[in-house]
XYZ file of C-alpha atoms in Angstrom:
342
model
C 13.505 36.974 -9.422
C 14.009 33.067 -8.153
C 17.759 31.822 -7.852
C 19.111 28.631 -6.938
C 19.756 28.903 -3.603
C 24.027 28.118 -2.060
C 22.701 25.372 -0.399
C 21.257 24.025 -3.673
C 24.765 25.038 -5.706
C 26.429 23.258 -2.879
C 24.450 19.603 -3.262
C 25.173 20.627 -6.842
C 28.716 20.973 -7.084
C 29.551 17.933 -4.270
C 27.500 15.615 -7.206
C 29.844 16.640 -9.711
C 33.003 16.622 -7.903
C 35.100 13.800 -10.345
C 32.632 13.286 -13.015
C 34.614 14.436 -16.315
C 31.999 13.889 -18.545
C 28.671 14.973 -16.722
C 26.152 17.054 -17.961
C 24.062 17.771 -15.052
C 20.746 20.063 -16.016
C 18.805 21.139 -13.166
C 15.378 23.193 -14.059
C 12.744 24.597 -12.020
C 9.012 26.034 -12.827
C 8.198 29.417 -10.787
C 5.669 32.001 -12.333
C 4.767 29.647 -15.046
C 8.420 29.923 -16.737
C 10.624 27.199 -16.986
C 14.340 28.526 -16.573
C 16.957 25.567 -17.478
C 20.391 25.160 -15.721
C 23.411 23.034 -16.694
C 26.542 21.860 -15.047
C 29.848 19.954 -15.745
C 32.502 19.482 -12.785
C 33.870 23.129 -13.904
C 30.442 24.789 -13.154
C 28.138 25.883 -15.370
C 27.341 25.675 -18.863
C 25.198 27.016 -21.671
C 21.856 26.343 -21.397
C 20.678 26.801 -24.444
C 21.654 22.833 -26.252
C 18.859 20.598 -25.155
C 20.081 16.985 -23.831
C 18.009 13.909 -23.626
C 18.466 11.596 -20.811
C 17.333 8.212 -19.972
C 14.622 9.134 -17.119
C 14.060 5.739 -15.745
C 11.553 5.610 -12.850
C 10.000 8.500 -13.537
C 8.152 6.676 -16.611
C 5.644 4.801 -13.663
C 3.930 7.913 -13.649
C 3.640 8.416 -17.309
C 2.069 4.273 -17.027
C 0.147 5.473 -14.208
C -1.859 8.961 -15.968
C -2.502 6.858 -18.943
C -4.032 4.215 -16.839
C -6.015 6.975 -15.016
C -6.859 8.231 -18.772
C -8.480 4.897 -19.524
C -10.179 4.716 -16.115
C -11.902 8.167 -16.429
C -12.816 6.587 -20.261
C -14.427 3.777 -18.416
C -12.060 1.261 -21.035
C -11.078 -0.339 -17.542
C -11.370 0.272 -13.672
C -8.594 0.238 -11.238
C -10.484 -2.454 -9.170
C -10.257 -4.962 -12.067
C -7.752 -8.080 -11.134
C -5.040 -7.773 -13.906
C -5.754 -11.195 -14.933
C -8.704 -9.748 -16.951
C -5.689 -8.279 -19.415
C -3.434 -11.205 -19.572
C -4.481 -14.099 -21.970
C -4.399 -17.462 -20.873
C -3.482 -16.511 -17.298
C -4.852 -19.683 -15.162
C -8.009 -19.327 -13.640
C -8.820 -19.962 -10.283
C -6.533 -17.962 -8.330
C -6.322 -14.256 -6.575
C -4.154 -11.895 -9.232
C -3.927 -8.348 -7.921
C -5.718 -5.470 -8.563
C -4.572 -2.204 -10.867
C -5.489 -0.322 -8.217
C -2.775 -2.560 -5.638
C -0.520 -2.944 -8.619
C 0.132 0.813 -8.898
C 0.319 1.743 -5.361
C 3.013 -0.937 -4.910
C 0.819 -2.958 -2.369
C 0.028 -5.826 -4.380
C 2.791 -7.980 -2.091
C 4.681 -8.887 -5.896
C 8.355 -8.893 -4.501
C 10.912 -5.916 -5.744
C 13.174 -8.159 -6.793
C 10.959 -9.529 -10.185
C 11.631 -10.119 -12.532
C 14.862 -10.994 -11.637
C 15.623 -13.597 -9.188
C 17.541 -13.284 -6.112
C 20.976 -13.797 -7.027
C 20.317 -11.426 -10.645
C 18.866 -8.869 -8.189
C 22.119 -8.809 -5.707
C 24.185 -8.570 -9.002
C 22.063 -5.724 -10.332
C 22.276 -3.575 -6.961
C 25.926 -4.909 -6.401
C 26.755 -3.154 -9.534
C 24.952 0.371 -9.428
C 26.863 0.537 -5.917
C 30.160 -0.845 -7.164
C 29.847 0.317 -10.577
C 30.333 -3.082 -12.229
C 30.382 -3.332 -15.981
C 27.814 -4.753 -17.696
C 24.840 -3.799 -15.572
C 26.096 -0.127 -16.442
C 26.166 -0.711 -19.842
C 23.529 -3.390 -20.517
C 20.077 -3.556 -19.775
C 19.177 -6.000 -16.918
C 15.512 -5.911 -16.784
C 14.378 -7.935 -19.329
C 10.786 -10.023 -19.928
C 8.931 -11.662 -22.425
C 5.063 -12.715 -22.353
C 5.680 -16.374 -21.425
C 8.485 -14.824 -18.642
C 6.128 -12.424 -17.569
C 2.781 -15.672 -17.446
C 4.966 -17.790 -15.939
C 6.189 -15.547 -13.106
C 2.087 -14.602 -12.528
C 1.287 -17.640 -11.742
C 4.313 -18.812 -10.270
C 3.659 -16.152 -6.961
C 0.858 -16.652 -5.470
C -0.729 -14.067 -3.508
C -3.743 -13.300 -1.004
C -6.361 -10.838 -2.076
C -5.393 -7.720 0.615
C -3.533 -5.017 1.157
C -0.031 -6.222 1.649
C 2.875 -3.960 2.655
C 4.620 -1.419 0.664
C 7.351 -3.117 -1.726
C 8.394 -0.935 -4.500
C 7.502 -2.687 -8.029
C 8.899 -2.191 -11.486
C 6.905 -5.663 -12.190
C 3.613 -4.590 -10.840
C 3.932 -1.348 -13.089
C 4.374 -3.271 -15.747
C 2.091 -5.676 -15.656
C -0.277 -2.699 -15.612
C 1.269 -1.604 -19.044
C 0.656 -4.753 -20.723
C -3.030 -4.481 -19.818
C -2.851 -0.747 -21.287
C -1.641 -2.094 -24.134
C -4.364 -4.715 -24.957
C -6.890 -2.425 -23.951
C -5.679 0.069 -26.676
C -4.951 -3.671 -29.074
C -1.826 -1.493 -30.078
C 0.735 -2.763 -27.071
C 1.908 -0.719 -24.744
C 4.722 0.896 -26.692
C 2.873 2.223 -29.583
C 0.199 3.356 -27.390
C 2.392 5.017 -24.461
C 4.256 7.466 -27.217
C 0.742 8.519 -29.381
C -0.155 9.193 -25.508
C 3.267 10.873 -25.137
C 2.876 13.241 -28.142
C -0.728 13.498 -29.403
C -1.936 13.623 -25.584
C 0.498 15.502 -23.720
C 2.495 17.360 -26.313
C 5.505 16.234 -25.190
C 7.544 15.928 -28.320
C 11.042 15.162 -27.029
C 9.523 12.191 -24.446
C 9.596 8.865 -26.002
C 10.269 5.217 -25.266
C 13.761 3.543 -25.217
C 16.559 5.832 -26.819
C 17.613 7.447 -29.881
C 20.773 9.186 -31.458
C 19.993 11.902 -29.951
C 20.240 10.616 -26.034
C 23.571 11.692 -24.196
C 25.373 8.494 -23.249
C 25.767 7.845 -19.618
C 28.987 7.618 -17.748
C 30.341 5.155 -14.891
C 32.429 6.631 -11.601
C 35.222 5.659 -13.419
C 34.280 8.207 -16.438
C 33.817 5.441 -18.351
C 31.321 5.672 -21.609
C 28.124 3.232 -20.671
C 26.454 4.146 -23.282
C 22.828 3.680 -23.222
C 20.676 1.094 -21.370
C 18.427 -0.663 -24.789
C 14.771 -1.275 -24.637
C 12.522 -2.641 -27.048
C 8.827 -3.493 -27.378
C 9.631 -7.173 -26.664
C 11.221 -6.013 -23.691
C 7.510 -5.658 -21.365
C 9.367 -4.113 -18.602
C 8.922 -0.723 -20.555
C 6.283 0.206 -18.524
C 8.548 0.709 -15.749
C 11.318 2.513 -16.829
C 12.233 2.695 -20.543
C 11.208 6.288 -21.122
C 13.641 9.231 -22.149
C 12.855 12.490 -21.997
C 14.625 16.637 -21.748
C 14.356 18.997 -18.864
C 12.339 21.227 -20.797
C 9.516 18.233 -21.406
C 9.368 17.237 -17.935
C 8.716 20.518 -17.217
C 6.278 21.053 -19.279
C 4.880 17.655 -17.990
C 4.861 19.252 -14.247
C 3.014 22.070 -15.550
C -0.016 19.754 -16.877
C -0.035 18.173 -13.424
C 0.014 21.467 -11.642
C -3.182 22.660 -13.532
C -4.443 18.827 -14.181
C -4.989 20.135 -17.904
C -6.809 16.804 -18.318
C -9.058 15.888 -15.825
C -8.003 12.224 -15.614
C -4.237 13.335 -13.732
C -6.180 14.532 -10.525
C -6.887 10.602 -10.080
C -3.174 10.039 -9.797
C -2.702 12.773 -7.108
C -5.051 11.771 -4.898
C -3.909 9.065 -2.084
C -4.754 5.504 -2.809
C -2.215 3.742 -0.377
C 0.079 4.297 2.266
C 3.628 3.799 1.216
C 6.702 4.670 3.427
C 7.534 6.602 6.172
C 7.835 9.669 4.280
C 5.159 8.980 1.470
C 1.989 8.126 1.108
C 1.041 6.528 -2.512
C -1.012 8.090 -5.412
C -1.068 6.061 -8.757
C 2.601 5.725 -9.709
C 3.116 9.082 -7.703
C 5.044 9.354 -4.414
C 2.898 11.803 -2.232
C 4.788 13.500 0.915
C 3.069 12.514 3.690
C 2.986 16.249 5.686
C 2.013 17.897 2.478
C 0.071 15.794 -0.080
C 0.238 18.754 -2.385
C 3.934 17.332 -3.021
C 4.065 14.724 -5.803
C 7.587 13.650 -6.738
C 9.294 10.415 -8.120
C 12.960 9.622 -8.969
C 14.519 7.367 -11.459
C 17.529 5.322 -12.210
C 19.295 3.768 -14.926
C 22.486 1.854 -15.904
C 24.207 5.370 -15.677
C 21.566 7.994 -14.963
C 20.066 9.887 -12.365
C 16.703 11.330 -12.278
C 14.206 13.300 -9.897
C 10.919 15.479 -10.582
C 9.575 16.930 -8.117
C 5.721 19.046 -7.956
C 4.042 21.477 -5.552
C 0.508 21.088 -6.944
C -0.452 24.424 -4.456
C 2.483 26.444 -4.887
C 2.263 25.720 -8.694
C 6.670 25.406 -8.449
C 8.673 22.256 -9.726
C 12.120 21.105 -9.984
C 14.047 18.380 -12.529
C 17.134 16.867 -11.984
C 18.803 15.070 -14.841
C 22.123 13.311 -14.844
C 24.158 11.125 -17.083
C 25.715 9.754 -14.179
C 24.446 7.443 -11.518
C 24.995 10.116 -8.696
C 25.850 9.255 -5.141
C 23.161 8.324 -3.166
C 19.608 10.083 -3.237
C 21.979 12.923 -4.963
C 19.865 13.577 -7.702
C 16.735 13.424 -5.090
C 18.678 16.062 -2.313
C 19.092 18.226 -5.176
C 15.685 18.220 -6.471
C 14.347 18.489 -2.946
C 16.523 21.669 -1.750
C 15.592 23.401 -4.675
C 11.959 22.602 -4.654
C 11.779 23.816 -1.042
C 13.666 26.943 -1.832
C 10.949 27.557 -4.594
C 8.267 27.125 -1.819
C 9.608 29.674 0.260
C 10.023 32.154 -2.419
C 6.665 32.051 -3.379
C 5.269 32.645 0.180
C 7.248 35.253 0.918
């Protein structure tokens, strides 16, 4: 019988050290059972309430299988230059590739679609914990923001360098979205539910999403997305422990044949990972798929042995200290490893 390793409990219990309010769940997949932990500053809690958390991040890989969805449907390929989905984009000049786009290599800069000085504000604020990037979403674009910043950076067709996107992701949801002629929102959550089966995942939040907290304790509420708002793509999707496991579970035995495009290495990315399609793949073991997210005041890591068939979730409704949620995640997931070779 798996349990969470001390080292694990230890990572856990430093991350909720002062956090009055936190609800910290922290699942794993072993034997194909999901078993579901939660923790306040105290220690732990019971298990059994299900809490929905803002999942940030992680929703480029939800973008990226339903992209690999229409690519296996032939509706699109991943060599096709973005411009092909975006009306009225001008004509003559080099727009990037789906392919680029999701493997964060199409040289589009990380700080879009903010500009520099929004961008410092933004990061200044997760570190410091200012206000209103807490509580309000920053990201924000509309179709003539989203045009004009297209043609406004002009690129060379190649490979550039590794820069992480949310813009690039996005633009690739816009194009899902007129492929589909429902948008991207509409057609992400019938994907969500009527594909995957994942019936507490869905776009932007509800009621039902546990409001996030700052370092000071203080109630952030929830970051707001709409289906104006075509930054979605990136990172507007909330979701429970229990459905992201469930989601790691599909991946493990790529239920639908389209996933195993996502897993497969399409870039190089950073020192430690090499790039699927929205997935981070570790570089010594590309049986490892993992991504992390980040809102206003959440924390969030999944984390996949395809070959072991283990996973681990971390969920927080705090933004933890730094690479927290991912140290967590990790531990555990390695801990799983072991258990099953031995």
């Amino acid at each position: 019988m798996f349990e969470i390793s001390d080292e694990t409990l230890r990572l856990i219990k430093r991350a909720s050290k002062g956090k009055k309010n936190l609800k910290l769940t922290v699942g794993y997949l072993t034997d194909n059972n999901s078993v579901i932990k939660i923790y306040n500053e105290s220690g732990e809690l019971d298990s059994s309430i299900k809490y929905h958390y803002e999942i940030g991040s992680i929703t480029k890989t939800f973008t990226a299988s339903l992209l690999s969805k229409n690519v296996i449907e032939k509706k699109l390929s991943i060599h096709d230059s973005i411009q092909k989905y975006i009306e009225d984009v001008k004509g003559n000049d080099y727009y990037p590739t789906l392919l680029r786009l999701a493997t964060h290599s199409s040289g589009y800069s990380a700080l879009l679609p903010l500009n520099k000085r929004a961008y410092s504000n933004l990061i200044l604020g997760l570190i410091i914990g200012g206000g209103d990037i807490k509580k309000k979403n920053p990201l924000n674009m509309d179709f003539n923001k989203m045009k004009m910043l297209i043609e406004s950076n002009k690129l060379k067709e190649k490979d550039y360098s590794w820069k992480y996107s949310n813009f690039g992701i996005s633009l690739i949801g816009y194009g899902l979205g007129i492929v589909s002629g429902k948008g991207y929102w509409d057609t992400m959550n019938d994907f969500l539910h009527n594909e995957l089966g994942l019936s507490d995942t869905y776009l932007g939040t509800s009621n039902n999403n546990l409001h996030g907290y700052d370092r000071k304790n203080n109630d952030c509420g929830n970051w707001e997305w709409n289906k104006e708002n075509l930054i979605s793509p990136a990172g507007a999707i909330s979701s429970t422990a229990e459905d992201l496991l469930k989601y790691a579970k599909i991946n493990i035995y790529e239920d639908q044949p389209y996933l195993c495009l996502c897993h497969e290495k399409h870039g190089n990315g950073t020192k430690k990972y090499d790039m699927g399609l929205g997935w981070f793949l570790l570089k010594k073991n590309n049986n490892v798929i993992l991504h992390g997210g980040g809102t206003g005041c959440f924390s969030s890591f999944l984390g996949i042995d395809k070959e072991k068939k283990v996973a681990s979730v971390v969920l927080a409704n705090y933004q933890l200290g730094r690479n927290d949620d991912e140290n967590i995640g990790i531990s555990l997931l390695e801990s799983l490893q072991k258990s099953v070779t031995s």
